Coordinates of N, CA, C and O and ligand atoms in Angstrom, one line a residue:
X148 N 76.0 75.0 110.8 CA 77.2 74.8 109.9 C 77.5 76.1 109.1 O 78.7 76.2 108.9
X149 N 76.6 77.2 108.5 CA 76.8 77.9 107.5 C 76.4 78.8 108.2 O 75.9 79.8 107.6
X150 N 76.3 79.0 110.3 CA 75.9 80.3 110.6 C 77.3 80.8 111.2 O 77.4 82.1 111.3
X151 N 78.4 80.1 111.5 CA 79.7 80.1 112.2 C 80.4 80.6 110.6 O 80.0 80.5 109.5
X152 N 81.7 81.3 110.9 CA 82.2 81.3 109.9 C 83.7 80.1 109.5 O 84.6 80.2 108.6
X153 N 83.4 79.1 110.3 CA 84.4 78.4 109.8 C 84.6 77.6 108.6 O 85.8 77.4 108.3
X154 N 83.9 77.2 108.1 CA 83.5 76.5 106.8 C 84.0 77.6 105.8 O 84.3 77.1 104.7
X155 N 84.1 79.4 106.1 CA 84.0 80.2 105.3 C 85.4 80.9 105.1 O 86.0 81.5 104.2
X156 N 85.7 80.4 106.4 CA 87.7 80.7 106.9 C 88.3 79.4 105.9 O 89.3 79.4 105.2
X157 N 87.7 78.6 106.0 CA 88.8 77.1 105.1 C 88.7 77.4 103.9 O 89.7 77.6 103.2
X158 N 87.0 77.7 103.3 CA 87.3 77.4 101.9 C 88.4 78.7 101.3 O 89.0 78.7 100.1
X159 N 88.5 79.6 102.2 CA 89.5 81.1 101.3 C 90.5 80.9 101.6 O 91.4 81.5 101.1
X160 N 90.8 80.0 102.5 CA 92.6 79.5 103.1 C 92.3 78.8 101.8 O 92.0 79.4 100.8
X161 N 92.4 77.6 101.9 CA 92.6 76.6 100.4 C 92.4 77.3 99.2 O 93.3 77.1 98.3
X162 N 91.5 78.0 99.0 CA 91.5 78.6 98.0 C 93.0 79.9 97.8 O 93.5 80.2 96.7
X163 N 93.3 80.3 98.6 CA 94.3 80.8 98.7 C 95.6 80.3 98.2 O 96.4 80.9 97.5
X164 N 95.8 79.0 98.6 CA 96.7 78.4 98.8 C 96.8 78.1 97.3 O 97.8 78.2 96.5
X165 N 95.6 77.5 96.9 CA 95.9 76.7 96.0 C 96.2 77.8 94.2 O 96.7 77.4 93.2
X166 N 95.7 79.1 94.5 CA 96.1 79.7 94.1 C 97.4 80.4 93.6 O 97.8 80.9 92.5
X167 N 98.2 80.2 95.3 CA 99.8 80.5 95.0 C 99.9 78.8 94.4 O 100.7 78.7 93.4
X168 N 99.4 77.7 94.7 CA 100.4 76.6 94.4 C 99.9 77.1 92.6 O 100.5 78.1 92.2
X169 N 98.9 76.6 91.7 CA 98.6 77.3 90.5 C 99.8 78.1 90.0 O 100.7 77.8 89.2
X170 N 99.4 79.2 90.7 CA 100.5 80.5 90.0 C 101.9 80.0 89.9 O 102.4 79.9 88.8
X171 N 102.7 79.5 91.0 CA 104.3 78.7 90.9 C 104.2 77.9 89.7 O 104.7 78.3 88.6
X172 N 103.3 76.4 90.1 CA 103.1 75.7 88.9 C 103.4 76.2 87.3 O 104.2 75.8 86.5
X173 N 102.3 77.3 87.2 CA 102.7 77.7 85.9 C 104.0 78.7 85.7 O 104.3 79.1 84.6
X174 N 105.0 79.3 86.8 CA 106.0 79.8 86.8 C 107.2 79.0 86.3 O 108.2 79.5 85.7
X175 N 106.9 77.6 86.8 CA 107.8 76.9 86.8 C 108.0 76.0 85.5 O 108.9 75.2 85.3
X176 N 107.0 76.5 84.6 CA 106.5 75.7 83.3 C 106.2 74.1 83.5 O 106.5 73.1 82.8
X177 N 105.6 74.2 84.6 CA 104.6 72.8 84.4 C 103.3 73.1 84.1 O 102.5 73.1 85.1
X178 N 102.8 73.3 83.1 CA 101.6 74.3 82.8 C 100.5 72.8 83.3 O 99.5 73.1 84.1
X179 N 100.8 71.3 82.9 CA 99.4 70.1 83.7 C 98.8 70.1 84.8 O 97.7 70.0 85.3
X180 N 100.5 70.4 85.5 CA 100.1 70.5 87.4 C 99.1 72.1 87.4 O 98.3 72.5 88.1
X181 N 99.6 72.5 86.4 CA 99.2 74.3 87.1 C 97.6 74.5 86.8 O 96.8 75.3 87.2
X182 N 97.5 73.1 85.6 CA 95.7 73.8 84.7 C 94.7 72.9 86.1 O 93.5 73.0 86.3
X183 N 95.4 72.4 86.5 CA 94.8 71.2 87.3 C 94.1 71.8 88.9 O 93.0 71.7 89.5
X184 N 95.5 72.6 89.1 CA 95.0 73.5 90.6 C 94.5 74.3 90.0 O 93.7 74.8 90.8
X185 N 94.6 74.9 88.9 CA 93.5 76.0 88.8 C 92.2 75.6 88.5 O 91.1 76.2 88.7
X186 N 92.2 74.4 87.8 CA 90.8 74.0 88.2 C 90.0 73.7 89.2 O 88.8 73.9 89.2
X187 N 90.6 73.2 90.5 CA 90.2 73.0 91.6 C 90.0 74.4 92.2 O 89.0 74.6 92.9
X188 N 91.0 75.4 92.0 CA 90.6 76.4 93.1 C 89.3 76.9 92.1 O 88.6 77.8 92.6
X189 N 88.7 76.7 90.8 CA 87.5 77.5 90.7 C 86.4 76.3 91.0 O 85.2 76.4 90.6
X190 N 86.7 75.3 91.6 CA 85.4 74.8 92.1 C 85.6 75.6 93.7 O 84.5 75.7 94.3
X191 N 86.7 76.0 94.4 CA 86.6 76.6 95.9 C 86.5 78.1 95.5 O 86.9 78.9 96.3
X192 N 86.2 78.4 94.5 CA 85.6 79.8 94.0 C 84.0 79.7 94.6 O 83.4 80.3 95.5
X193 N 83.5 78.8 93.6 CA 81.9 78.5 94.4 C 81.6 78.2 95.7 O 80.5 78.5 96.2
X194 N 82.4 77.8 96.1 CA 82.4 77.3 97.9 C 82.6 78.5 98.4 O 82.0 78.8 99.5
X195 N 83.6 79.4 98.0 CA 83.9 80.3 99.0 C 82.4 81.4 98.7 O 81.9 82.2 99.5
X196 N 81.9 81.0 97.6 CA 80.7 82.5 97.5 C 79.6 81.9 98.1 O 78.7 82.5 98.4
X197 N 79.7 80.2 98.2 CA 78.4 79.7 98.7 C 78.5 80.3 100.6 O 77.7 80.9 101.3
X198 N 79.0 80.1 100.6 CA 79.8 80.0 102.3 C 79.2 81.5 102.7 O 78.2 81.7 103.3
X199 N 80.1 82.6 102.1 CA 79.9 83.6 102.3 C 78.6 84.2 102.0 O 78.1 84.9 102.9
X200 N 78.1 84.0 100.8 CA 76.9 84.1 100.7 C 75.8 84.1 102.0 O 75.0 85.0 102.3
X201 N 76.0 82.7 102.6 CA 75.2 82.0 103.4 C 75.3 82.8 104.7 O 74.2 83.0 105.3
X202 N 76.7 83.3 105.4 CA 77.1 84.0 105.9 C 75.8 85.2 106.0 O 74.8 85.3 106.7
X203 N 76.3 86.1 104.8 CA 75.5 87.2 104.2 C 74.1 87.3 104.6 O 73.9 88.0 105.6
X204 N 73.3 86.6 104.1 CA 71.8 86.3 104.1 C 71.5 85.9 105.5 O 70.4 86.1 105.8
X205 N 72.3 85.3 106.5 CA 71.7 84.9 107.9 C 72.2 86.3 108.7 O 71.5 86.9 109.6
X206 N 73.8 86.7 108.2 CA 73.6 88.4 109.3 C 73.5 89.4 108.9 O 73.3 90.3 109.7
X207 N 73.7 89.9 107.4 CA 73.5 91.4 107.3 C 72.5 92.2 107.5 O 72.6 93.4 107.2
X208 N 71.3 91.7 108.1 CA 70.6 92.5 108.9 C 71.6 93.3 109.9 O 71.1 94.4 109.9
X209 N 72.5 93.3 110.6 CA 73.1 93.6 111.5 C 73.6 94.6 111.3 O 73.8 95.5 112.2
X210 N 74.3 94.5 109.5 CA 74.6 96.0 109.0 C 74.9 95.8 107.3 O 75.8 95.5 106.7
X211 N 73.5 96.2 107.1 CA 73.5 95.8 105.5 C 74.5 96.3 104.6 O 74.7 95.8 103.6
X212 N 75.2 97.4 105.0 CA 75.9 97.9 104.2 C 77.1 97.6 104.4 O 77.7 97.2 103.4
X213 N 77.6 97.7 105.3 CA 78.8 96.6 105.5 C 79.3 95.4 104.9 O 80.3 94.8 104.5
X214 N 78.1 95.3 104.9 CA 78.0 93.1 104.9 C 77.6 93.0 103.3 O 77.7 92.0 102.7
X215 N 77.2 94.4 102.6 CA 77.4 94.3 101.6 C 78.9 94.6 100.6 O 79.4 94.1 99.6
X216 N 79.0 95.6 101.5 CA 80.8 96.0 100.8 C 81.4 94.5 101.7 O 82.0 93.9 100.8
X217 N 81.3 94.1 102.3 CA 82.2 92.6 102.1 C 81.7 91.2 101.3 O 82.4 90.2 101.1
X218 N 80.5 91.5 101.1 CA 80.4 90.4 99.6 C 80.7 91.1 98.4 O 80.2 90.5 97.4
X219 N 81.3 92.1 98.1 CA 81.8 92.8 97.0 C 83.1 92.8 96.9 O 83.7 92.8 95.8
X220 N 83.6 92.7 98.2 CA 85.4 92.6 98.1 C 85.5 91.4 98.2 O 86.6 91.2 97.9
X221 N 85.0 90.4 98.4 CA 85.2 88.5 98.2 C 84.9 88.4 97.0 O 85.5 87.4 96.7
X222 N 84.3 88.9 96.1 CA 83.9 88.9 94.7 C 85.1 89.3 94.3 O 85.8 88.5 93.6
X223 N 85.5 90.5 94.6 CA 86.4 91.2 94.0 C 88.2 90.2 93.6 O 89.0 90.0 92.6
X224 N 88.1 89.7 95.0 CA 89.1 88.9 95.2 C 89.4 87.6 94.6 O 90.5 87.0 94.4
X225 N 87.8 87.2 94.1 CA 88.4 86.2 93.6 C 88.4 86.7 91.9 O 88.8 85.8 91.2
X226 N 88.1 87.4 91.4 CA 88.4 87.8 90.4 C 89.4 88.1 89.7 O 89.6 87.8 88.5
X227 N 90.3 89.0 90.6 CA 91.5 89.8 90.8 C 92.4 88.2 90.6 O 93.3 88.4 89.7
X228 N 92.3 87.0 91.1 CA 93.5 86.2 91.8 C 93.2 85.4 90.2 O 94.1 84.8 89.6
X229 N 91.5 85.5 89.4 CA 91.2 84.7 88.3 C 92.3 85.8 87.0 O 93.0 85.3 86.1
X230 N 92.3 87.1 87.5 CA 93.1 87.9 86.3 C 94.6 87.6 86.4 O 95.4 87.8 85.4
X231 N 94.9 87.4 87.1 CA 96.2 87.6 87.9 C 97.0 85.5 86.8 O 98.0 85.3 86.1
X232 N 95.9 84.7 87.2 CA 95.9 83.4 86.5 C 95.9 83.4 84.8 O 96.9 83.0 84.0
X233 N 94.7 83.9 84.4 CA 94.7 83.6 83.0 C 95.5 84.7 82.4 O 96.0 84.3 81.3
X234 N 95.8 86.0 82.6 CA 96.5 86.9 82.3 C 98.0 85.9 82.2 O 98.5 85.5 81.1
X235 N 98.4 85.7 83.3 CA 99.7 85.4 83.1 C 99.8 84.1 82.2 O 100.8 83.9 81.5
X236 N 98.9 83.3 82.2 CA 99.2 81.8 81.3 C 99.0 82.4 79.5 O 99.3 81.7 78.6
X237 N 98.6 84.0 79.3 CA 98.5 84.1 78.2 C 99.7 85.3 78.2 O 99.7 86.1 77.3
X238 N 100.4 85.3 79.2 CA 101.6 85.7 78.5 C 101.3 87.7 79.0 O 102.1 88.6 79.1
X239 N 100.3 87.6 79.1 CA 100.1 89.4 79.2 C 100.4 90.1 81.2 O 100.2 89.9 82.3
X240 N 100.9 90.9 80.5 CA 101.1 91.8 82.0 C 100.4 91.8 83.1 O 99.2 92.1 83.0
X241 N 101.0 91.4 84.8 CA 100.1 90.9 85.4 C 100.1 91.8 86.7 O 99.4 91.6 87.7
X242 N 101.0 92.8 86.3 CA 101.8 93.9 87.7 C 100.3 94.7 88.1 O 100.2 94.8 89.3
X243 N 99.4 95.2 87.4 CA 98.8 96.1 87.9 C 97.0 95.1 88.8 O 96.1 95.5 89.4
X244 N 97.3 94.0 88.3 CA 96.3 92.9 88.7 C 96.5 92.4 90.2 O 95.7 92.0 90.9
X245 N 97.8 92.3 90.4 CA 98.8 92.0 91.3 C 98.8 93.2 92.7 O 99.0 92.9 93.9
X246 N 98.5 94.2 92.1 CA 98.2 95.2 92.8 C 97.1 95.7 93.8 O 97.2 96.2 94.9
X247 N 95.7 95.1 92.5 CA 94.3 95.2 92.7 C 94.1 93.8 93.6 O 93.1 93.8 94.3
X248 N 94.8 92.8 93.6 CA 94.4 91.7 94.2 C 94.5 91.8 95.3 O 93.6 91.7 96.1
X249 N 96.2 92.1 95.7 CA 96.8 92.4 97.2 C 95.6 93.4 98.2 O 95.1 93.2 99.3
X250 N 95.3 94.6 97.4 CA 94.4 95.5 98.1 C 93.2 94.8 98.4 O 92.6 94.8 99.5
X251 N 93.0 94.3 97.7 CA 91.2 93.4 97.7 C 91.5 92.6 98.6 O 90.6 92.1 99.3
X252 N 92.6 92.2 98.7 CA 92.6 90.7 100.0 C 93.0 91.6 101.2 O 92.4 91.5 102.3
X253 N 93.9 92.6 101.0 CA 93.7 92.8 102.6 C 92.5 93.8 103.0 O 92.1 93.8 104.2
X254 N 91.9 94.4 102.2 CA 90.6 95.0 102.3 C 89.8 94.0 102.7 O 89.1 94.5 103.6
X255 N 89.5 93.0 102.6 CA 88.7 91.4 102.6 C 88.9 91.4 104.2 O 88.2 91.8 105.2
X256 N 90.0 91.0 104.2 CA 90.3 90.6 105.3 C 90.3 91.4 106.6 O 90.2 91.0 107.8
X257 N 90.4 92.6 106.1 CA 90.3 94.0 107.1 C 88.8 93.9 107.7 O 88.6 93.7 108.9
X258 N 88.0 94.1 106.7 CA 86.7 94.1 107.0 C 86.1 92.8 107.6 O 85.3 92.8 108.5
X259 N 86.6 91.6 106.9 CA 85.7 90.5 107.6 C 85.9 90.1 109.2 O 85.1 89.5 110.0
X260 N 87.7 90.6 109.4 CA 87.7 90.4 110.9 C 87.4 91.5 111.7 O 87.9 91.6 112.8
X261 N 86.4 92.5 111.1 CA 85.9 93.7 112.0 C 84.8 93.1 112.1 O 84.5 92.9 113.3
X262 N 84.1 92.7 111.3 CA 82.6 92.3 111.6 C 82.4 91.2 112.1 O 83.0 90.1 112.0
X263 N 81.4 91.6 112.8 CA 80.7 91.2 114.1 C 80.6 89.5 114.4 O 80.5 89.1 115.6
X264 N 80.8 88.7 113.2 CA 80.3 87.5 113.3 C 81.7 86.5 113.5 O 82.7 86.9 112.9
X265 N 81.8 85.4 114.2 CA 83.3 84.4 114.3 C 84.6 85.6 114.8 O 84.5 86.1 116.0
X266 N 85.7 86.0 114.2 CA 86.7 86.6 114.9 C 86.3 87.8 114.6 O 85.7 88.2 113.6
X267 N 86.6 88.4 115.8 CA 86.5 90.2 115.5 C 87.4 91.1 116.1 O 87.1 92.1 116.8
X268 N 88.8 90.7 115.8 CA 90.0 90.9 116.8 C 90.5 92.6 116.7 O 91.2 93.2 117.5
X269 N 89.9 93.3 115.0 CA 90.1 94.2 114.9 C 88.8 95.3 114.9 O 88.8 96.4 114.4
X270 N 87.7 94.6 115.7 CA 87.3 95.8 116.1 C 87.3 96.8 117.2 O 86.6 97.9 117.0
Ligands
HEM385 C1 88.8 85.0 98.7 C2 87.8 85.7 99.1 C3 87.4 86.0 100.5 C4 88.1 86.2 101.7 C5 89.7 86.2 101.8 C6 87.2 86.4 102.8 C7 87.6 86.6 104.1 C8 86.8 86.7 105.1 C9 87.2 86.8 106.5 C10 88.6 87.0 107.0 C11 86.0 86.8 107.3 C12 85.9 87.0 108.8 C13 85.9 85.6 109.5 C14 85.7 85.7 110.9 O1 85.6 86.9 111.5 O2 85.6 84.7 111.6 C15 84.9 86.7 106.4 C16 83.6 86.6 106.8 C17 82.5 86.8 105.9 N1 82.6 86.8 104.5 FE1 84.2 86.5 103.4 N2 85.9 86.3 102.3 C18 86.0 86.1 100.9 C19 84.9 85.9 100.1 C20 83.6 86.2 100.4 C21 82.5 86.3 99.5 C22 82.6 86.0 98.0 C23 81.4 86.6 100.2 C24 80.0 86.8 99.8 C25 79.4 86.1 98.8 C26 81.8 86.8 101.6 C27 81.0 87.1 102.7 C28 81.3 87.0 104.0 C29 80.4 87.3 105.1 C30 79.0 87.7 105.0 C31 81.2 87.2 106.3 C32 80.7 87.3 107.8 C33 81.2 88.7 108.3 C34 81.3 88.7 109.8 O3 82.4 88.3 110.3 O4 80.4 89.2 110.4 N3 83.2 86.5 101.7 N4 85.4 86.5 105.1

């Protein structure tokens, strides 16, 4: 279950998602719908690090350093999408978080589909 990466592909799609749904929500000034998906995606915050994690610990023997710069940019990412959240519900500037996020997700994504484990379409 936790040597495949598919469990690890869902929880960062949903978590994804529910992130843009969140961010709209509170665009739209429904701040109840918006506090609500943002609470759900930080329970698929822990899922995505348990997942990954689990990931981590069964292959980075394979290439520890690698597999360490990509549990540092899934960290990164979900941090970035947490600044990008509470920054804007308090009103403060969100352009340069928005920046750091986009790079961290496609850096994420660059690297996890090079490595070696589930898709590897870009190596
Ligand atoms: C939103 C954040 C994240 C995104 C978008 C993301 C994305 C990805 C992608 C695209 C893959 C490749 C899947 C495949 O090839 O089948 C992957 C694999 C992996 N992720 Fe993440 N990830 C995130 C968070 C994390 C975190 C927090 C960790 C560590 C705690 C982590 C550790 C791993 C590991 C170890 C792999 C296996 C690499 C391999 O394919 O060999 N990821 N992730």
């Amino acid at each position: 279950m936790f040597e495949t990466t598919h469990l690890h592909i869902t929880t960062w799609v949903l978590g994804l998602v529910l992130f843009f749904v969140a961010y709209s929500l509170h665009k739209k000034g429904n701040e109840k719908a918006s506090k609500i998906s943002h609470m759900i995606l930080r329970v698929f915050y822990i899922l995505i690090i348990i997942t990954g994690a689990a990931l981590f610990f069964i292959h980075s023997s394979i290439d520890a350093a690698l597999y360490g710069v990509k549990f540092i940019l899934g960290i990164l990412v979900i941090g970035f999408m947490e600044m990008v959240l509470v920054r804007s519900k308090k009103g403060k500037s969100v352009q340069v978080m928005w920046i750091l996020l986009i790079i961290a997700l496609l850096a994420t994504l660059y690297l996890g589909f090079r490595l070696p484990v589930g898709f590897n379409f870009l190596a």
